[in-house]
Coordinates of C-alpha atoms and ligand atoms in Angstrom, one line a residue:
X1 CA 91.3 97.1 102.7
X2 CA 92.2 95.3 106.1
X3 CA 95.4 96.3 107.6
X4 CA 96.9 94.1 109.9
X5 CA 99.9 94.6 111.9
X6 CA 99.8 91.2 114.4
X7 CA 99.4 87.7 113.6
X8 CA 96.6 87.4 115.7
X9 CA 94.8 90.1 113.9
X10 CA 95.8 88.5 110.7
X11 CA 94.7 84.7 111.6
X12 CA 91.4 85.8 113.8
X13 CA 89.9 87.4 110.1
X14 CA 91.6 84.8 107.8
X15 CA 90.4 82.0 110.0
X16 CA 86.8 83.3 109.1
X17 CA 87.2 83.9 105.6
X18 CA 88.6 79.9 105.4
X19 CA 85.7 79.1 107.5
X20 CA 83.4 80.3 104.9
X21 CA 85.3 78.5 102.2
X22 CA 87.4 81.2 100.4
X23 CA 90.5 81.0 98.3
X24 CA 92.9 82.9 99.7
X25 CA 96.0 84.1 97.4
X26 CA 99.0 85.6 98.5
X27 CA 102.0 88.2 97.5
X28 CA 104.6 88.7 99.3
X29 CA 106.6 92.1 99.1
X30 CA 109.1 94.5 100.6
X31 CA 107.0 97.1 99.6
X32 CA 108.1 100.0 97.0
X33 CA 105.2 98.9 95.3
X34 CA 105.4 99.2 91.2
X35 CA 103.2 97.7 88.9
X36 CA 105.2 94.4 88.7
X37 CA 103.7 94.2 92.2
X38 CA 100.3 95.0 91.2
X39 CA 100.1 92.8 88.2
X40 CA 100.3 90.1 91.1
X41 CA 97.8 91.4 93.3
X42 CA 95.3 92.0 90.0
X43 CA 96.1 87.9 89.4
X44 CA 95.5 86.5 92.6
X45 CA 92.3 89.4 92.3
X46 CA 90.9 87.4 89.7
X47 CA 91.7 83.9 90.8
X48 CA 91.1 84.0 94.6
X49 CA 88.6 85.5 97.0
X50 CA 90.8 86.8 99.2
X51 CA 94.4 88.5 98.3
X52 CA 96.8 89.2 100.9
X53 CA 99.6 91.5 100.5
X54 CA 102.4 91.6 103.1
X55 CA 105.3 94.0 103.1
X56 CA 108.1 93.4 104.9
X57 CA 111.8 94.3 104.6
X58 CA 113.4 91.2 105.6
X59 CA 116.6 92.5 106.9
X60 CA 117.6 88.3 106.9
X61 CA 117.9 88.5 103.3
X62 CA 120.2 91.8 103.0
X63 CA 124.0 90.7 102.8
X64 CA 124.9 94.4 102.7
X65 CA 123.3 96.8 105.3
X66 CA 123.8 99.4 103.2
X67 CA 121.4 98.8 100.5
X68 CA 118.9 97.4 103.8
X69 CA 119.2 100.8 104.7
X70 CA 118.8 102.6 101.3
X71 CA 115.5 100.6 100.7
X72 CA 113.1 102.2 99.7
X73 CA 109.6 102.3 102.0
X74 CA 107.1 104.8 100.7
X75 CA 104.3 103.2 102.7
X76 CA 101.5 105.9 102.3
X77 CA 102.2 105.1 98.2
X78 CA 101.9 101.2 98.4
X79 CA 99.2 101.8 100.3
X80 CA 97.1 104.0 97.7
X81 CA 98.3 101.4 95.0
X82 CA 96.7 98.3 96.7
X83 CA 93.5 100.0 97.0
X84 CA 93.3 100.9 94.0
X85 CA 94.0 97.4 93.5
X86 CA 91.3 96.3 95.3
X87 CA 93.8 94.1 97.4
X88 CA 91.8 92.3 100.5
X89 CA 94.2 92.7 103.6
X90 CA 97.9 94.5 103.7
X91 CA 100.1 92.6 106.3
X92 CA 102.9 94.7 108.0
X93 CA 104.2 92.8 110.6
X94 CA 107.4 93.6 112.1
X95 CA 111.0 92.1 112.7
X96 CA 109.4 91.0 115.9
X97 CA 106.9 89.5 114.7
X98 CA 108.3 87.8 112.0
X99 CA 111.9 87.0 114.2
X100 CA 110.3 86.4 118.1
X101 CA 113.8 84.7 118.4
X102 CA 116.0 86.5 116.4
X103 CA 118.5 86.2 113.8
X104 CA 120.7 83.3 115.5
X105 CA 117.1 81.0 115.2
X106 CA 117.1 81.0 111.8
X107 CA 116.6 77.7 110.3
X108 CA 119.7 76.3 107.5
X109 CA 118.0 75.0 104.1
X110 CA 119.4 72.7 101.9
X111 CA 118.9 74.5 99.0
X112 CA 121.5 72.5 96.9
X113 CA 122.6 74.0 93.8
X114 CA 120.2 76.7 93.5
X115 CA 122.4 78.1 97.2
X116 CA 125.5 78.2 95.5
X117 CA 125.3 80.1 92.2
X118 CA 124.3 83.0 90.3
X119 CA 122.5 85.5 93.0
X120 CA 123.8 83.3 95.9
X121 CA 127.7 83.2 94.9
X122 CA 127.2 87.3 94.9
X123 CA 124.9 87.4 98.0
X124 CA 126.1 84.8 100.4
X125 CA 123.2 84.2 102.9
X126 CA 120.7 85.8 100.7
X127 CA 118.4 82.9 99.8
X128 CA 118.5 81.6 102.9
X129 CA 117.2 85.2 104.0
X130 CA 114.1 84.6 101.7
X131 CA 113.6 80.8 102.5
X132 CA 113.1 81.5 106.3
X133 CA 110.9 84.9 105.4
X134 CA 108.9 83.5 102.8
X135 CA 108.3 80.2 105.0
X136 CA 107.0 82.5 108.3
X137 CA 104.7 84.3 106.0
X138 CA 103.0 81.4 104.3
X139 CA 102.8 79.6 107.6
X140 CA 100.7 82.7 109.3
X141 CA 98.8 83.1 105.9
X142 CA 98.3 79.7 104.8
X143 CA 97.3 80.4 101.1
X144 CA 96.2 78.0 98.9
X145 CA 98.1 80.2 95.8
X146 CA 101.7 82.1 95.9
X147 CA 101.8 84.4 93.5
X148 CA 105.8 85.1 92.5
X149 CA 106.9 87.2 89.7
X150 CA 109.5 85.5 87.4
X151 CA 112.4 88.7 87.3
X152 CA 113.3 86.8 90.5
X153 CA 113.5 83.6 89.0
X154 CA 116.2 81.8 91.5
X155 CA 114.8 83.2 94.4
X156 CA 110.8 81.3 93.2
X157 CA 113.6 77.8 92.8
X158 CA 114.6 78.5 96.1
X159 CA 110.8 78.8 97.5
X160 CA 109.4 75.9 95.2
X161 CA 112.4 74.1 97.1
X162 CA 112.1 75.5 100.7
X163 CA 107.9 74.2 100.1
X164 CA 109.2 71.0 98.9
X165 CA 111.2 70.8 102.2
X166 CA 108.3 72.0 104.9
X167 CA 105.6 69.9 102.8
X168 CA 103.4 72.6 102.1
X169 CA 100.3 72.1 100.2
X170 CA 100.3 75.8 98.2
X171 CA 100.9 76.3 94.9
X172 CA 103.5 78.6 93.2
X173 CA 101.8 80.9 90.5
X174 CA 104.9 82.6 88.6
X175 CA 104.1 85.3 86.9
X176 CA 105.7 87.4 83.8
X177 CA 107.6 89.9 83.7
X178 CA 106.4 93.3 83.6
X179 CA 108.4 96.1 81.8
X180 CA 108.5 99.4 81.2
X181 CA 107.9 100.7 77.6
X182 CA 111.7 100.7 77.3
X183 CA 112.1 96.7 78.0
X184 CA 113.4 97.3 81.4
X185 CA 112.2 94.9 84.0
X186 CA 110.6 96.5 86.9
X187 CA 112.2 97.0 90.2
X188 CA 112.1 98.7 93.2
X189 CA 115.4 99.7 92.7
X190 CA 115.0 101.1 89.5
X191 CA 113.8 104.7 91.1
X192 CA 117.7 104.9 92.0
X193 CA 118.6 105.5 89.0
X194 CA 119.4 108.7 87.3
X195 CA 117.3 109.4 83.7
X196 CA 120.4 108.3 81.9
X197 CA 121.3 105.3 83.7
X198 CA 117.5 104.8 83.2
X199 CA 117.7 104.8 79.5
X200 CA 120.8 103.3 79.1
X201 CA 119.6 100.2 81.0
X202 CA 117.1 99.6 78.6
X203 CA 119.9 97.8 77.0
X204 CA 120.0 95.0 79.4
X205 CA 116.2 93.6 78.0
X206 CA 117.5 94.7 74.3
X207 CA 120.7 92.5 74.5
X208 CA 118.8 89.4 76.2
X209 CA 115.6 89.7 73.5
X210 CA 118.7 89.8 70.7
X211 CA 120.6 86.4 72.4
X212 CA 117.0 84.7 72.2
X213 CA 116.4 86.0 68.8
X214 CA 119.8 85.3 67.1
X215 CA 120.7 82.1 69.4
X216 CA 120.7 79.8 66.2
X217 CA 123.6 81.8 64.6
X218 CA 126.1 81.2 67.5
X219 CA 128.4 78.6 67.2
X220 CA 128.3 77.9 71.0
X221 CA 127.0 78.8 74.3
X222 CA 130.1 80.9 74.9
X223 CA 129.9 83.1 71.4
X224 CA 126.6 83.9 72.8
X225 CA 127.8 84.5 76.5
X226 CA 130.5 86.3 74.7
X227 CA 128.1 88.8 72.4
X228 CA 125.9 89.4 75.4
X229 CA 128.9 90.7 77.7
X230 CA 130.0 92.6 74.9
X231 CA 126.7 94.5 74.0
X232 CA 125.8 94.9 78.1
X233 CA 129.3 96.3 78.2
X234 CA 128.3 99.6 76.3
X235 CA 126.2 100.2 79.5
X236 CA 128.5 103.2 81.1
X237 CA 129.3 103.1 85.0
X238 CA 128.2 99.3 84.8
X239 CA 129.3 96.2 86.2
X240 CA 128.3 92.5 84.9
X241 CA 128.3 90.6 87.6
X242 CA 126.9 87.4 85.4
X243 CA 125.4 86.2 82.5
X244 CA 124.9 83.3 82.4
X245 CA 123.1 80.6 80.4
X246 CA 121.8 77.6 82.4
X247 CA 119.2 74.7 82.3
X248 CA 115.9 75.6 83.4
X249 CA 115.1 73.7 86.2
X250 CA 118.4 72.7 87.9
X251 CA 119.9 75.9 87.0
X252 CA 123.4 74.4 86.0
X253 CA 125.1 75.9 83.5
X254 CA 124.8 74.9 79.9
X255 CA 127.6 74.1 77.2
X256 CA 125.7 73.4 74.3
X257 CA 122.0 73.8 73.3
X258 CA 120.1 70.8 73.6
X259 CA 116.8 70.6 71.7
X260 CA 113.5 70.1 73.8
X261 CA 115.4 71.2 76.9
X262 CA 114.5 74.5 78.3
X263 CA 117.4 77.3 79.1
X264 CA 117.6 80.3 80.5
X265 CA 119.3 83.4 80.5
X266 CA 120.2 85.2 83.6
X267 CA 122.0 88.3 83.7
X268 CA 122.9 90.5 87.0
X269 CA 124.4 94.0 86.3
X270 CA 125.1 97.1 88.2
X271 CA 124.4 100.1 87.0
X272 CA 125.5 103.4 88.6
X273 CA 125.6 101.2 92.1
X274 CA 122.1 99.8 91.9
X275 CA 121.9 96.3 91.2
X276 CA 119.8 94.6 88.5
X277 CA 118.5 91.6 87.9
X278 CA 117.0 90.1 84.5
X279 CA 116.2 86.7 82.5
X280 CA 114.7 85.3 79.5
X281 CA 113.8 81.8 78.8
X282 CA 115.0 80.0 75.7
X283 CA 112.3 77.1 74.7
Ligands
LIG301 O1 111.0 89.3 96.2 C1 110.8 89.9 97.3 O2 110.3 91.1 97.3 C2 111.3 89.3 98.5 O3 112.4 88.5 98.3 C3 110.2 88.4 99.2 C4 109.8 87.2 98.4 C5 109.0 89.3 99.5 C6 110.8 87.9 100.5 O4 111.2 88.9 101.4

């Protein structure tokens, strides 16, 4: 595996590969590897010819410097995942690199609804964070695939909408979920966590697989809203920040379930100070 630290580096070897024709696929990270991540890489492995991994930790996107600093960065380990992973290049620019100007140069999207709710209402400045990132990255990589994973599903709105903006010709792949065998989504985060707030979280998957299962029996939107706050409630040292059900696409929240329309549900919840994120789609 390549290992790049400068743009010029990285461009000078991609240039050649896209010389010789190659598909070049590309996942984005902040590092903390797990095998969400590597589920991506093992896609874009299968559908491209070349897979770039960056990891960065895009202090733009941090509204709290806290958890910037409590990130987690076990480099030597992500490193040994994406070879095993047979990933082509790792990028690992820095802020530098990725800022020449610094944080006052970033640019302001118009990212509409998506800006406002959910994720953004409890990280102001977040999205914007991940619009200017993800749009540096993809301009020094220039893949003809994204690969995104589909926990994060506001933040791949906010990219398919950022693209949309710049014009960019490559496609979004989003990609499931991955679990552990408990039903909780994987996250970086999750290794902050004690064992019980661990197991005890597992709930958060159980109560959003029972919503989609049961949904037919509640009388409305907010009966189910209503079970689902109850049942993540039992979570102890927890905090639901949301749950929310809302329209696929546009995100808005729904009041009643409209047939052939897609919904989702979104749930954010802290646990033991370590915020989670989660969603299933209703179809
Ligand atoms: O999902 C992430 O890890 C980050 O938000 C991303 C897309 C790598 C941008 O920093």
């Amino acid at each position: 595996m390549y290992q790049f630290k400068l743009e010029k580096q990285l461009n000078d070897f991609l240039q050649k590969e896209k010389n010789k024709r190659k598909k070049i696929g590309f996942v984005p990270t902040m590092g903390a590897l797990h095998r969400g991540h590597i589920s991506l890489i093992e896609k874009a492995r299968a559908e491209c010819d070349v897979v770039v991994c960056s990891i960065f930790v895009n202090p733009t996107q941090f509204n709290d410097p806290k958890d910037l600093e409590k990130y987690p960065r076990p480099i030597e380990q992500d490193i040994e995942m994406l070879l095993k992973a047979d990933c082509t290049v790792l990028y690992l620019p820095d802020a530098e690199e990725i800022y020449p100007k610094g944080k006052p140069f970033l640019k302001k999207y118009d990212l509409g609804y998506y800006d406002k709710v959910l994720e953004a209402a409890s990280r102001p400045g977040h999205f914007q964070g991940v619009a200017n990132v993800v749009y540096r990255l993809l301009k020094k990589v220039k893949p003809e695939i994204l690969y995104l994973g589909r926990k994060d599903f506001q933040q791949i709105q906010v990219i398919r909408k950022m693209i949309e903006i710049e014009n960019i010709s490559t496609q979004i792949d989003v990609c499931e979920i991955i679990r552990e065998a408990s039903g909780l989504a994987m996250s970086s985060r999750n290794v902050r966590l004690s064992e019980s707030a661990w197991d005890n979280s597992a709930l958060i998957f159980k109560t959003l697989f029972f919503l989609k299962e049961n949904r037919n029996e509640f009388n409305s939107v907010k009966a189910l809203r209503d079970e689902g706050i109850k049942r993540l409630g039992k979570i102890s040292d927890s905090n639901i920040e949301y749950l929310e059900v809302c329209e696929l696409e546009t995100l808005q929240p729904i009041e009643i379930f409209i047939e052939k329309k897609h919904s989702i549900i979104l749930v954010a919840i802290v646990v033991e100070g370590v915020r989670l994120i989660d969603n299933i789609i209703l179809s």
